[in-house]
Amino acid sequence: MGQATGLTTHAGAMRALAERWLRVRGEGEQHGVDGDFVCSPAGLWLALGAVTAGARGETAGELEALLGLGGADVAGAVTDSARALAGTRQLGVATRVWSRTPVYRAYREALPDIGFGHMDPAEIDAWVREATGGLIERLPAEIDKNSLLALVNVLALKARWASPFEGRATSDRPFTDAAGTVSHVPTMHQHLGAGSGWTVDGTQVVELRCEGGESAVRVRFVLGKEGARAAEVLAAGWAPEERRAPIDTEKIALALPRLELRTTTEIKPQLAALGVTHATTDHADFSALSPEPLKIEKVVQEAVVKVAELGVEAAAVTVIVARAAGMYRPPRVVPIAFDRPFGVVVLDGTGEVPLFTAWQATAPRGPVVEE
């Protein structure tokens, strides 16, 4: 299966996971107000998919349903999708497993692009640091004596804008955060053609292209109506063309804050709401992965995104840790100012797979400006 075919086949499943996950995490926010976060739906899909390839019975059924892979060759889907995403310019994709327990040869052979090694926390941290280009320094979950297996997925991106912002045009501009507090933050300015923006059910979307042509990542900034929740606003970033309405203008005057967001998300507590219950209990069945009965102990993701005048950087590390289980294996110009809570969506070159999603609810803190 070629790269384009593999990605097209499973892009819808990744989007569906993104939308479910965003709704679940939003339901956990206090008082119905979203705080800052950045996450990688594609990274979570790839990590869970690799673990699912070793699951059987009800454990496999629940995970396959969440991933949209019911009845599919899970290992093949994960391999094809990772290879297709790796064809996106400026994007690095890697997965590796470290274990203290035997891993079946059939499982390793079914996932030929995944590396395997003996559990060594220092080695894992070094691999994470290298794979993310230093954006993430270490594994975002503790490996202790009871941890028998750790599966780690990394997505890492560093891309330059096709048309960078002029540094001298950056100036302080008011930003109203989710609590209504106004702060002045460094804001970049650029004029774009009308085709760079559209609306989806009242949400404004602006796309900035990166160097690299059609295979480069697409970065979209999404601005909902005042008070809109992150889950509904971010999903507009990958809405199909038939849902998009053009903006009646000849140019867009973009005002975009510099930003740097970094969050660590404990995903295991969210799995039950996503329909996964067996994998985390003593009834878990990962009998196609290892002769040792295993259950998922932790699912953690650390992600970071930086947006500045020259381009965008982003990385996500998703780790699944398993331990022993007890039972089973002057023209017209429209201004679009991102001066209140807004979202960032980074997609692959096809514009279909949500690699990273982020929500800026507080006053942005920009990354260090490159000279």
mmCIF file of C-alpha atoms in Angstrom:
data_model
loop_
_atom_site.group_PDB
_atom_site.id
_atom_site.type_symbol
_atom_site.label_atom_id
_atom_site.label_comp_id
_atom_site.label_asym_id
_atom_site.label_seq_id
_atom_site.Cartn_x
_atom_site.Cartn_y
_atom_site.Cartn_z
ATOM 1 C CA MET A 1 0.000 0.000 0.000
ATOM 2 C CA GLY A 2 1.479 3.385 -1.015
ATOM 3 C CA GLN A 3 1.898 6.358 1.255
ATOM 4 C CA ALA A 4 -1.009 8.367 -0.123
ATOM 5 C CA THR A 5 -3.339 5.375 -0.008
ATOM 6 C CA GLY A 6 -2.363 4.438 3.534
ATOM 7 C CA LEU A 7 -2.931 7.940 4.823
ATOM 8 C CA THR A 8 -6.223 8.445 3.019
ATOM 9 C CA THR A 9 -7.522 5.140 4.383
ATOM 10 C CA HIS A 10 -6.982 5.994 8.041
ATOM 11 C CA ALA A 11 -7.087 9.817 8.103
ATOM 12 C CA GLY A 12 -10.801 9.717 8.920
ATOM 13 C CA ALA A 13 -10.140 7.407 11.869
ATOM 14 C CA MET A 14 -7.517 9.827 13.228
ATOM 15 C CA ARG A 15 -9.897 12.757 12.888
ATOM 16 C CA ALA A 16 -12.639 10.821 14.649
ATOM 17 C CA LEU A 17 -10.307 10.009 17.555
ATOM 18 C CA ALA A 18 -9.274 13.670 17.719
ATOM 19 C CA GLU A 19 -12.878 14.838 17.991
ATOM 20 C CA ARG A 20 -13.795 12.248 20.640
ATOM 21 C CA TRP A 21 -10.682 12.968 22.669
ATOM 22 C CA LEU A 22 -11.198 16.731 22.535
ATOM 23 C CA ARG A 23 -14.800 16.315 23.732
ATOM 24 C CA VAL A 24 -13.758 14.030 26.602
ATOM 25 C CA ARG A 25 -10.973 16.301 27.792
ATOM 26 C CA GLY A 26 -13.304 19.323 27.477
ATOM 27 C CA GLU A 27 -15.896 17.645 29.685
ATOM 28 C CA GLY A 28 -13.233 17.418 32.378
ATOM 29 C CA GLU A 29 -12.540 21.172 32.392
ATOM 30 C CA GLN A 30 -13.916 22.961 35.440
ATOM 31 C CA HIS A 31 -16.799 25.414 34.964
ATOM 32 C CA GLY A 32 -16.944 24.638 31.238
ATOM 33 C CA VAL A 33 -13.934 26.863 30.470
ATOM 34 C CA ASP A 34 -11.043 25.415 28.486
ATOM 35 C CA GLY A 35 -7.513 26.067 29.716
ATOM 36 C CA ASP A 36 -4.352 26.051 27.632
ATOM 37 C CA PHE A 37 -3.337 22.731 26.101
ATOM 38 C CA VAL A 38 -1.517 21.171 23.195
ATOM 39 C CA CYS A 39 -1.860 17.526 22.175
ATOM 40 C CA SER A 40 -1.235 15.172 19.264
ATOM 41 C CA PRO A 41 -4.218 13.097 18.124
ATOM 42 C CA ALA A 42 -2.087 11.413 15.460
ATOM 43 C CA GLY A 43 0.580 10.524 18.034
ATOM 44 C CA LEU A 44 -2.010 8.966 20.343
ATOM 45 C CA TRP A 45 -3.566 7.025 17.454
ATOM 46 C CA LEU A 46 -0.203 5.584 16.397
ATOM 47 C CA ALA A 47 0.812 4.643 19.951
ATOM 48 C CA LEU A 48 -2.505 2.993 20.809
ATOM 49 C CA GLY A 49 -2.522 1.296 17.418
ATOM 50 C CA ALA A 50 0.876 -0.292 18.024
ATOM 51 C CA VAL A 51 -0.301 -1.652 21.403
ATOM 52 C CA THR A 52 -3.574 -2.841 19.884
ATOM 53 C CA ALA A 53 -1.616 -4.994 17.429
ATOM 54 C CA GLY A 54 -0.708 -7.166 20.430
ATOM 55 C CA ALA A 55 -4.207 -7.290 21.942
ATOM 56 C CA ARG A 56 -6.840 -9.986 21.644
ATOM 57 C CA GLY A 57 -10.462 -10.575 22.676
ATOM 58 C CA GLU A 58 -12.488 -7.794 24.298
ATOM 59 C CA THR A 59 -9.323 -5.772 24.910
ATOM 60 C CA ALA A 60 -8.643 -5.656 21.186
ATOM 61 C CA GLY A 61 -12.290 -4.994 20.373
ATOM 62 C CA GLU A 62 -12.486 -1.886 22.562
ATOM 63 C CA LEU A 63 -9.215 -0.460 21.278
ATOM 64 C CA GLU A 64 -10.035 -1.201 17.643
ATOM 65 C CA ALA A 65 -13.399 0.539 18.052
ATOM 66 C CA LEU A 66 -11.717 3.642 19.475
ATOM 67 C CA LEU A 67 -9.179 3.685 16.637
ATOM 68 C CA GLY A 68 -11.725 2.971 13.911
ATOM 69 C CA LEU A 69 -9.899 -0.235 12.963
ATOM 70 C CA GLY A 70 -12.503 -2.897 13.635
ATOM 71 C CA GLY A 71 -11.782 -5.912 11.444
ATOM 72 C CA ALA A 72 -8.668 -4.308 9.954
ATOM 73 C CA ASP A 73 -5.072 -5.493 9.939
ATOM 74 C CA VAL A 74 -4.073 -3.268 12.847
ATOM 75 C CA ALA A 75 -0.312 -3.707 12.514
ATOM 76 C CA GLY A 76 -0.506 -3.005 8.795
ATOM 77 C CA ALA A 77 -2.657 0.074 9.386
ATOM 78 C CA VAL A 78 -0.174 1.470 11.905
ATOM 79 C CA THR A 79 2.808 0.785 9.657
ATOM 80 C CA ASP A 80 1.190 2.249 6.538
ATOM 81 C CA SER A 81 -0.041 5.345 8.370
ATOM 82 C CA ALA A 82 3.323 6.045 10.023
ATOM 83 C CA ARG A 83 5.121 5.684 6.701
ATOM 84 C CA ALA A 84 2.624 7.973 4.987
ATOM 85 C CA LEU A 85 2.960 10.643 7.678
ATOM 86 C CA ALA A 86 6.748 10.387 7.463
ATOM 87 C CA GLY A 87 6.357 11.485 3.832
ATOM 88 C CA THR A 88 5.244 14.898 5.107
ATOM 89 C CA ARG A 89 8.136 17.330 4.723
ATOM 90 C CA GLN A 90 9.736 18.576 7.954
ATOM 91 C CA LEU A 91 7.904 15.927 10.022
ATOM 92 C CA GLY A 92 9.703 13.160 11.885
ATOM 93 C CA VAL A 93 7.804 10.024 12.966
ATOM 94 C CA ALA A 94 9.288 7.285 15.161
ATOM 95 C CA THR A 95 8.098 4.562 17.544
ATOM 96 C CA ARG A 96 10.153 2.320 19.810
ATOM 97 C CA VAL A 97 9.482 -0.317 22.471
ATOM 98 C CA TRP A 98 11.607 -0.990 25.551
ATOM 99 C CA SER A 99 10.803 -4.021 27.712
ATOM 100 C CA ARG A 100 11.881 -6.198 30.621
ATOM 101 C CA THR A 101 9.677 -9.022 29.391
ATOM 102 C CA PRO A 102 9.902 -11.114 26.209
ATOM 103 C CA VAL A 103 8.108 -9.748 23.159
ATOM 104 C CA TYR A 104 6.816 -12.250 20.608
ATOM 105 C CA ARG A 105 8.725 -12.406 17.343
ATOM 106 C CA ALA A 106 5.461 -12.360 15.388
ATOM 107 C CA TYR A 107 4.546 -9.036 17.013
ATOM 108 C CA ARG A 108 7.938 -7.530 16.187
ATOM 109 C CA GLU A 109 7.788 -8.746 12.605
ATOM 110 C CA ALA A 110 4.252 -7.362 12.158
ATOM 111 C CA LEU A 111 5.604 -3.890 13.034
ATOM 112 C CA PRO A 112 8.852 -3.772 11.040
ATOM 113 C CA ASP A 113 9.471 -0.031 11.478
ATOM 114 C CA ILE A 114 9.390 -0.147 15.291
ATOM 115 C CA GLY A 115 12.654 -0.628 17.173
ATOM 116 C CA PHE A 116 12.876 -2.878 20.235
ATOM 117 C CA GLY A 117 15.299 -2.801 23.129
ATOM 118 C CA HIS A 118 15.850 -3.717 26.777
ATOM 119 C CA MET A 119 14.333 -1.321 29.332
ATOM 120 C CA ASP A 120 16.792 1.474 30.140
ATOM 121 C CA PRO A 121 15.253 4.782 31.373
ATOM 122 C CA ALA A 122 18.404 6.783 30.576
ATOM 123 C CA GLU A 123 18.452 5.400 27.041
ATOM 124 C CA ILE A 124 14.755 6.222 26.616
ATOM 125 C CA ASP A 125 15.304 9.830 27.711
ATOM 126 C CA ALA A 126 18.239 10.193 25.326
ATOM 127 C CA TRP A 127 16.160 8.799 22.448
ATOM 128 C CA VAL A 128 13.272 11.169 23.221
ATOM 129 C CA ARG A 129 15.634 14.131 23.336
ATOM 130 C CA GLU A 130 17.240 13.227 20.013
ATOM 131 C CA ALA A 131 13.984 12.314 18.255
ATOM 132 C CA THR A 132 12.339 15.622 19.227
ATOM 133 C CA GLY A 133 15.367 17.753 18.427
ATOM 134 C CA GLY A 134 15.589 18.767 22.075
ATOM 135 C CA LEU A 135 12.042 20.135 22.231
ATOM 136 C CA ILE A 136 11.193 17.473 24.845
ATOM 137 C CA GLU A 137 14.016 16.538 27.199
ATOM 138 C CA ARG A 138 12.812 13.276 28.712
ATOM 139 C CA LEU A 139 10.034 10.713 28.834
ATOM 140 C CA PRO A 140 6.902 12.276 30.382
ATOM 141 C CA ALA A 141 6.175 9.204 32.539
ATOM 142 C CA GLU A 142 8.163 7.513 35.271
ATOM 143 C CA ILE A 143 9.590 4.062 34.627
ATOM 144 C CA ASP A 144 9.785 2.092 37.886
ATOM 145 C CA LYS A 145 10.631 -1.467 38.867
ATOM 146 C CA ASN A 146 7.074 -2.634 38.090
ATOM 147 C CA SER A 147 7.125 -1.254 34.544
ATOM 148 C CA LEU A 148 7.591 -4.198 32.197
ATOM 149 C CA LEU A 149 7.148 -2.488 28.839
ATOM 150 C CA ALA A 150 7.136 1.054 27.466
ATOM 151 C CA LEU A 151 5.971 1.902 23.957
ATOM 152 C CA VAL A 152 6.932 5.427 22.909
ATOM 153 C CA ASN A 153 5.807 7.349 19.825
ATOM 154 C CA VAL A 154 7.359 10.639 18.736
ATOM 155 C CA LEU A 155 6.156 13.209 16.222
ATOM 156 C CA ALA A 156 8.514 16.165 15.683
ATOM 157 C CA LEU A 157 8.179 19.140 13.365
ATOM 158 C CA LYS A 158 10.292 22.157 12.471
ATOM 159 C CA ALA A 159 9.111 24.173 9.484
ATOM 160 C CA ARG A 160 9.584 27.675 8.080
ATOM 161 C CA TRP A 161 6.721 29.754 6.782
ATOM 162 C CA ALA A 162 6.627 30.080 3.010
ATOM 163 C CA SER A 163 6.148 33.818 3.692
ATOM 164 C CA PRO A 164 7.696 34.693 7.068
ATOM 165 C CA PHE A 165 6.376 37.545 9.192
ATOM 166 C CA GLU A 166 8.509 40.686 9.300
ATOM 167 C CA GLY A 167 9.989 41.003 12.768
ATOM 168 C CA ARG A 168 9.737 44.796 12.720
ATOM 169 C CA ALA A 169 5.981 44.521 12.239
ATOM 170 C CA THR A 170 5.549 42.634 15.531
ATOM 171 C CA SER A 171 4.054 44.871 18.201
ATOM 172 C CA ASP A 172 2.206 44.596 21.488
ATOM 173 C CA ARG A 173 -1.522 44.207 21.043
ATOM 174 C CA PRO A 174 -4.333 43.522 23.533
ATOM 175 C CA PHE A 175 -5.391 39.899 24.099
ATOM 176 C CA THR A 176 -8.499 39.057 26.131
ATOM 177 C CA ASP A 177 -8.126 35.689 27.843
ATOM 178 C CA ALA A 178 -10.838 33.182 28.747
ATOM 179 C CA ALA A 179 -11.380 34.878 32.122
ATOM 180 C CA GLY A 180 -11.869 38.283 30.503
ATOM 181 C CA THR A 181 -8.498 39.697 31.548
ATOM 182 C CA VAL A 182 -6.807 41.927 28.969
ATOM 183 C CA SER A 183 -3.030 41.728 28.505
ATOM 184 C CA HIS A 184 -0.738 43.197 25.872
ATOM 185 C CA VAL A 185 1.220 40.476 24.038
ATOM 186 C CA PRO A 186 3.726 40.483 21.111
ATOM 187 C CA THR A 187 1.590 40.110 17.989
ATOM 188 C CA MET A 188 2.774 39.415 14.444
ATOM 189 C CA HIS A 189 1.138 41.059 11.407
ATOM 190 C CA GLN A 190 0.823 39.998 7.796
ATOM 191 C CA HIS A 191 -1.520 40.553 4.843
ATOM 192 C CA LEU A 192 -2.786 37.381 3.154
ATOM 193 C CA GLY A 193 -4.811 36.639 0.071
ATOM 194 C CA ALA A 194 -8.525 35.978 0.545
ATOM 195 C CA GLY A 195 -8.029 32.282 -0.254
ATOM 196 C CA SER A 196 -5.973 31.836 2.918
ATOM 197 C CA GLY A 197 -9.073 32.123 5.078
ATOM 198 C CA TRP A 198 -12.610 30.782 5.320
ATOM 199 C CA THR A 199 -15.333 30.154 7.869
ATOM 200 C CA VAL A 200 -16.926 26.939 9.144
ATOM 201 C CA ASP A 201 -20.260 27.486 10.908
ATOM 202 C CA GLY A 202 -19.124 30.847 12.206
ATOM 203 C CA THR A 203 -15.558 29.800 13.096
ATOM 204 C CA GLN A 204 -12.844 31.696 11.219
ATOM 205 C CA VAL A 205 -9.954 29.640 9.838
ATOM 206 C CA VAL A 206 -6.685 31.076 8.514
ATOM 207 C CA GLU A 207 -4.071 28.839 6.898
ATOM 208 C CA LEU A 208 -0.350 29.618 6.786
ATOM 209 C CA ARG A 209 1.649 27.546 4.333
ATOM 210 C CA CYS A 210 5.137 26.265 5.060
ATOM 211 C CA GLU A 211 8.103 25.788 2.761
ATOM 212 C CA GLY A 212 8.149 22.465 0.968
ATOM 213 C CA GLY A 213 5.318 22.604 -1.529
ATOM 214 C CA GLU A 214 2.292 20.325 -1.482
ATOM 215 C CA SER A 215 3.872 17.801 0.903
ATOM 216 C CA ALA A 216 4.554 20.442 3.577
ATOM 217 C CA VAL A 217 2.495 20.645 6.755
ATOM 218 C CA ARG A 218 -0.484 22.985 6.807
ATOM 219 C CA VAL A 219 -0.877 25.181 9.857
ATOM 220 C CA ARG A 220 -4.326 26.578 10.553
ATOM 221 C CA PHE A 221 -5.394 29.046 13.213
ATOM 222 C CA VAL A 222 -9.035 28.832 14.242
ATOM 223 C CA LEU A 223 -11.036 31.568 15.962
ATOM 224 C CA GLY A 224 -14.530 30.714 17.205
ATOM 225 C CA LYS A 225 -17.352 32.867 18.424
ATOM 226 C CA GLU A 226 -16.858 34.340 21.881
ATOM 227 C CA GLY A 227 -17.359 31.657 24.538
ATOM 228 C CA ALA A 228 -17.039 28.749 22.073
ATOM 229 C CA ARG A 229 -15.439 25.564 23.446
ATOM 230 C CA ALA A 230 -12.121 24.243 22.177
ATOM 231 C CA ALA A 231 -13.536 20.934 20.884
ATOM 232 C CA GLU A 232 -15.966 22.568 18.461
ATOM 233 C CA VAL A 233 -13.551 25.294 17.368
ATOM 234 C CA LEU A 234 -10.524 23.056 16.741
ATOM 235 C CA ALA A 235 -12.521 20.574 14.654
ATOM 236 C CA ALA A 236 -13.195 23.378 12.158
ATOM 237 C CA GLY A 237 -9.483 23.186 11.328
ATOM 238 C CA TRP A 238 -10.008 19.927 9.411
ATOM 239 C CA ALA A 239 -13.596 20.434 8.242
ATOM 240 C CA PRO A 240 -14.081 19.276 4.624
ATOM 241 C CA GLU A 241 -14.221 21.821 1.821
ATOM 242 C CA GLU A 242 -17.965 21.471 1.387
ATOM 243 C CA ARG A 243 -18.462 22.958 4.872
ATOM 244 C CA ARG A 244 -16.217 25.963 4.225
ATOM 245 C CA ALA A 245 -17.608 29.366 3.304
ATOM 246 C CA PRO A 246 -15.344 31.956 1.666
ATOM 247 C CA ILE A 247 -14.697 35.273 3.383
ATOM 248 C CA ASP A 248 -16.042 38.219 1.379
ATOM 249 C CA THR A 249 -12.806 40.144 1.036
ATOM 250 C CA GLU A 250 -9.811 40.705 -1.207
ATOM 251 C CA LYS A 251 -7.211 40.513 1.548
ATOM 252 C CA ILE A 252 -6.942 39.393 5.169
ATOM 253 C CA ALA A 253 -5.080 41.538 7.687
ATOM 254 C CA LEU A 254 -3.800 38.876 10.078
ATOM 255 C CA ALA A 255 -2.818 39.725 13.656
ATOM 256 C CA LEU A 256 -1.387 36.613 15.330
ATOM 257 C CA PRO A 257 0.347 36.419 18.740
ATOM 258 C CA ARG A 258 3.668 34.660 19.059
ATOM 259 C CA LEU A 259 3.097 31.664 21.273
ATOM 260 C CA GLU A 260 4.710 28.750 23.038
ATOM 261 C CA LEU A 261 2.528 26.080 24.642
ATOM 262 C CA ARG A 262 3.633 22.932 26.473
ATOM 263 C CA THR A 263 1.392 20.505 28.343
ATOM 264 C CA THR A 264 1.543 16.991 29.746
ATOM 265 C CA THR A 265 -1.693 14.997 29.619
ATOM 266 C CA GLU A 266 -2.506 11.928 31.700
ATOM 267 C CA ILE A 267 -4.654 10.024 29.217
ATOM 268 C CA LYS A 268 -5.320 6.815 31.143
ATOM 269 C CA PRO A 269 -8.093 8.438 33.269
ATOM 270 C CA GLN A 270 -9.825 9.435 30.015
ATOM 271 C CA LEU A 271 -9.791 5.958 28.446
ATOM 272 C CA ALA A 272 -12.992 4.736 30.127
ATOM 273 C CA ALA A 273 -14.916 7.700 28.690
ATOM 274 C CA LEU A 274 -13.459 6.770 25.297
ATOM 275 C CA GLY A 275 -14.806 3.220 25.606
ATOM 276 C CA VAL A 276 -11.614 1.439 26.704
ATOM 277 C CA THR A 277 -11.962 -0.421 30.013
ATOM 278 C CA HIS A 278 -10.430 -3.907 29.709
ATOM 279 C CA ALA A 279 -6.921 -2.794 28.677
ATOM 280 C CA THR A 280 -6.209 -1.158 32.050
ATOM 281 C CA THR A 281 -7.448 -3.995 34.288
ATOM 282 C CA ASP A 282 -6.280 -7.463 35.293
ATOM 283 C CA HIS A 283 -8.641 -8.750 32.582
ATOM 284 C CA ALA A 284 -6.496 -7.174 29.854
ATOM 285 C CA ASP A 285 -5.501 -9.503 27.043
ATOM 286 C CA PHE A 286 -2.252 -8.620 25.301
ATOM 287 C CA SER A 287 -1.468 -12.256 24.647
ATOM 288 C CA ALA A 288 -0.225 -11.523 21.095
ATOM 289 C CA LEU A 289 2.417 -9.143 22.439
ATOM 290 C CA SER A 290 4.157 -11.046 25.222
ATOM 291 C CA PRO A 291 3.931 -14.334 27.165
ATOM 292 C CA GLU A 292 3.784 -12.175 30.328
ATOM 293 C CA PRO A 293 0.215 -11.089 31.241
ATOM 294 C CA LEU A 294 0.223 -7.300 30.771
ATOM 295 C CA LYS A 295 -2.125 -4.395 31.427
ATOM 296 C CA ILE A 296 -1.804 -0.706 30.619
ATOM 297 C CA GLU A 297 -0.532 1.183 33.653
ATOM 298 C CA LYS A 298 0.005 4.646 32.172
ATOM 299 C CA VAL A 299 -0.785 6.561 28.992
ATOM 300 C CA VAL A 300 0.893 9.962 29.018
ATOM 301 C CA GLN A 301 1.561 12.535 26.330
ATOM 302 C CA GLU A 302 3.760 15.621 26.473
ATOM 303 C CA ALA A 303 3.405 18.046 23.579
ATOM 304 C CA VAL A 304 4.799 21.455 22.685
ATOM 305 C CA VAL A 305 4.106 23.964 19.914
ATOM 306 C CA LYS A 306 5.989 27.187 19.159
ATOM 307 C CA VAL A 307 4.825 29.816 16.664
ATOM 308 C CA ALA A 308 7.060 32.768 15.750
ATOM 309 C CA GLU A 309 7.946 35.062 12.852
ATOM 310 C CA LEU A 310 10.038 32.532 10.930
ATOM 311 C CA GLY A 311 7.997 29.371 11.374
ATOM 312 C CA VAL A 312 6.534 26.684 13.597
ATOM 313 C CA GLU A 313 8.044 23.977 15.800
ATOM 314 C CA ALA A 314 6.082 21.189 17.463
ATOM 315 C CA ALA A 315 6.737 17.837 19.090
ATOM 316 C CA ALA A 316 4.768 15.188 20.951
ATOM 317 C CA VAL A 317 5.900 12.171 22.941
ATOM 318 C CA THR A 318 3.212 9.594 23.678
ATOM 319 C CA VAL A 319 4.145 6.779 26.054
ATOM 320 C CA ILE A 320 2.175 3.680 27.011
ATOM 321 C CA VAL A 321 3.607 1.854 30.026
ATOM 322 C CA ALA A 322 2.501 -1.706 30.818
ATOM 323 C CA ARG A 323 2.925 -3.720 33.989
ATOM 324 C CA ALA A 324 2.026 -7.270 35.004
ATOM 325 C CA ALA A 325 -1.667 -8.158 34.949
ATOM 326 C CA GLY A 326 -3.208 -10.687 37.283
ATOM 327 C CA MET A 327 -5.485 -12.738 35.050
ATOM 328 C CA TYR A 328 -5.358 -12.591 31.227
ATOM 329 C CA ARG A 329 -2.814 -11.826 28.877
ATOM 330 C CA PRO A 330 -7.297 49.438 0.527
ATOM 331 C CA PRO A 331 -8.643 46.862 -1.333
ATOM 332 C CA ARG A 332 -11.327 45.443 0.818
ATOM 333 C CA VAL A 333 -9.576 44.003 3.832
ATOM 334 C CA VAL A 334 -11.096 41.943 6.607
ATOM 335 C CA PRO A 335 -9.178 42.000 9.898
ATOM 336 C CA ILE A 336 -8.804 38.680 11.711
ATOM 337 C CA ALA A 337 -7.128 39.299 15.041
ATOM 338 C CA PHE A 338 -6.461 36.338 17.285
ATOM 339 C CA ASP A 339 -6.992 38.518 20.339
ATOM 340 C CA ARG A 340 -9.039 36.110 22.443
ATOM 341 C CA PRO A 341 -8.871 32.343 23.045
ATOM 342 C CA PHE A 342 -8.034 30.583 19.790
ATOM 343 C CA GLY A 343 -6.836 27.262 18.454
ATOM 344 C CA VAL A 344 -3.928 25.982 16.392
ATOM 345 C CA VAL A 345 -4.194 22.940 14.137
ATOM 346 C CA VAL A 346 -1.167 21.436 12.384
ATOM 347 C CA LEU A 347 -2.055 18.951 9.648
ATOM 348 C CA ASP A 348 -0.079 16.750 7.287
ATOM 349 C CA GLY A 349 0.455 17.764 3.675
ATOM 350 C CA THR A 350 -2.951 16.442 2.590
ATOM 351 C CA GLY A 351 -4.688 18.644 5.147
ATOM 352 C CA GLU A 352 -6.524 15.616 6.538
ATOM 353 C CA VAL A 353 -4.613 14.329 9.597
ATOM 354 C CA PRO A 354 -4.531 16.424 12.801
ATOM 355 C CA LEU A 355 -0.888 16.067 13.820
ATOM 356 C CA PHE A 356 -1.143 18.632 16.624
ATOM 357 C CA THR A 357 -4.002 20.628 18.155
ATOM 358 C CA ALA A 358 -3.614 23.431 20.672
ATOM 359 C CA TRP A 359 -5.836 25.884 22.543
ATOM 360 C CA GLN A 360 -4.550 29.266 23.724
ATOM 361 C CA ALA A 361 -6.849 30.454 26.505
ATOM 362 C CA THR A 362 -4.480 32.624 28.540
ATOM 363 C CA ALA A 363 -2.333 35.499 27.340
ATOM 364 C CA PRO A 364 0.267 33.920 25.004
ATOM 365 C CA ARG A 365 3.895 33.730 25.977
ATOM 366 C CA GLY A 366 5.900 33.759 22.770
ATOM 367 C CA PRO A 367 9.001 31.643 22.124
ATOM 368 C CA VAL A 368 12.435 33.192 21.898
ATOM 369 C CA VAL A 369 12.724 34.970 18.557
ATOM 370 C CA GLU A 370 15.271 33.509 16.164
ATOM 371 C CA GLU A 371 17.798 35.907 14.692
#
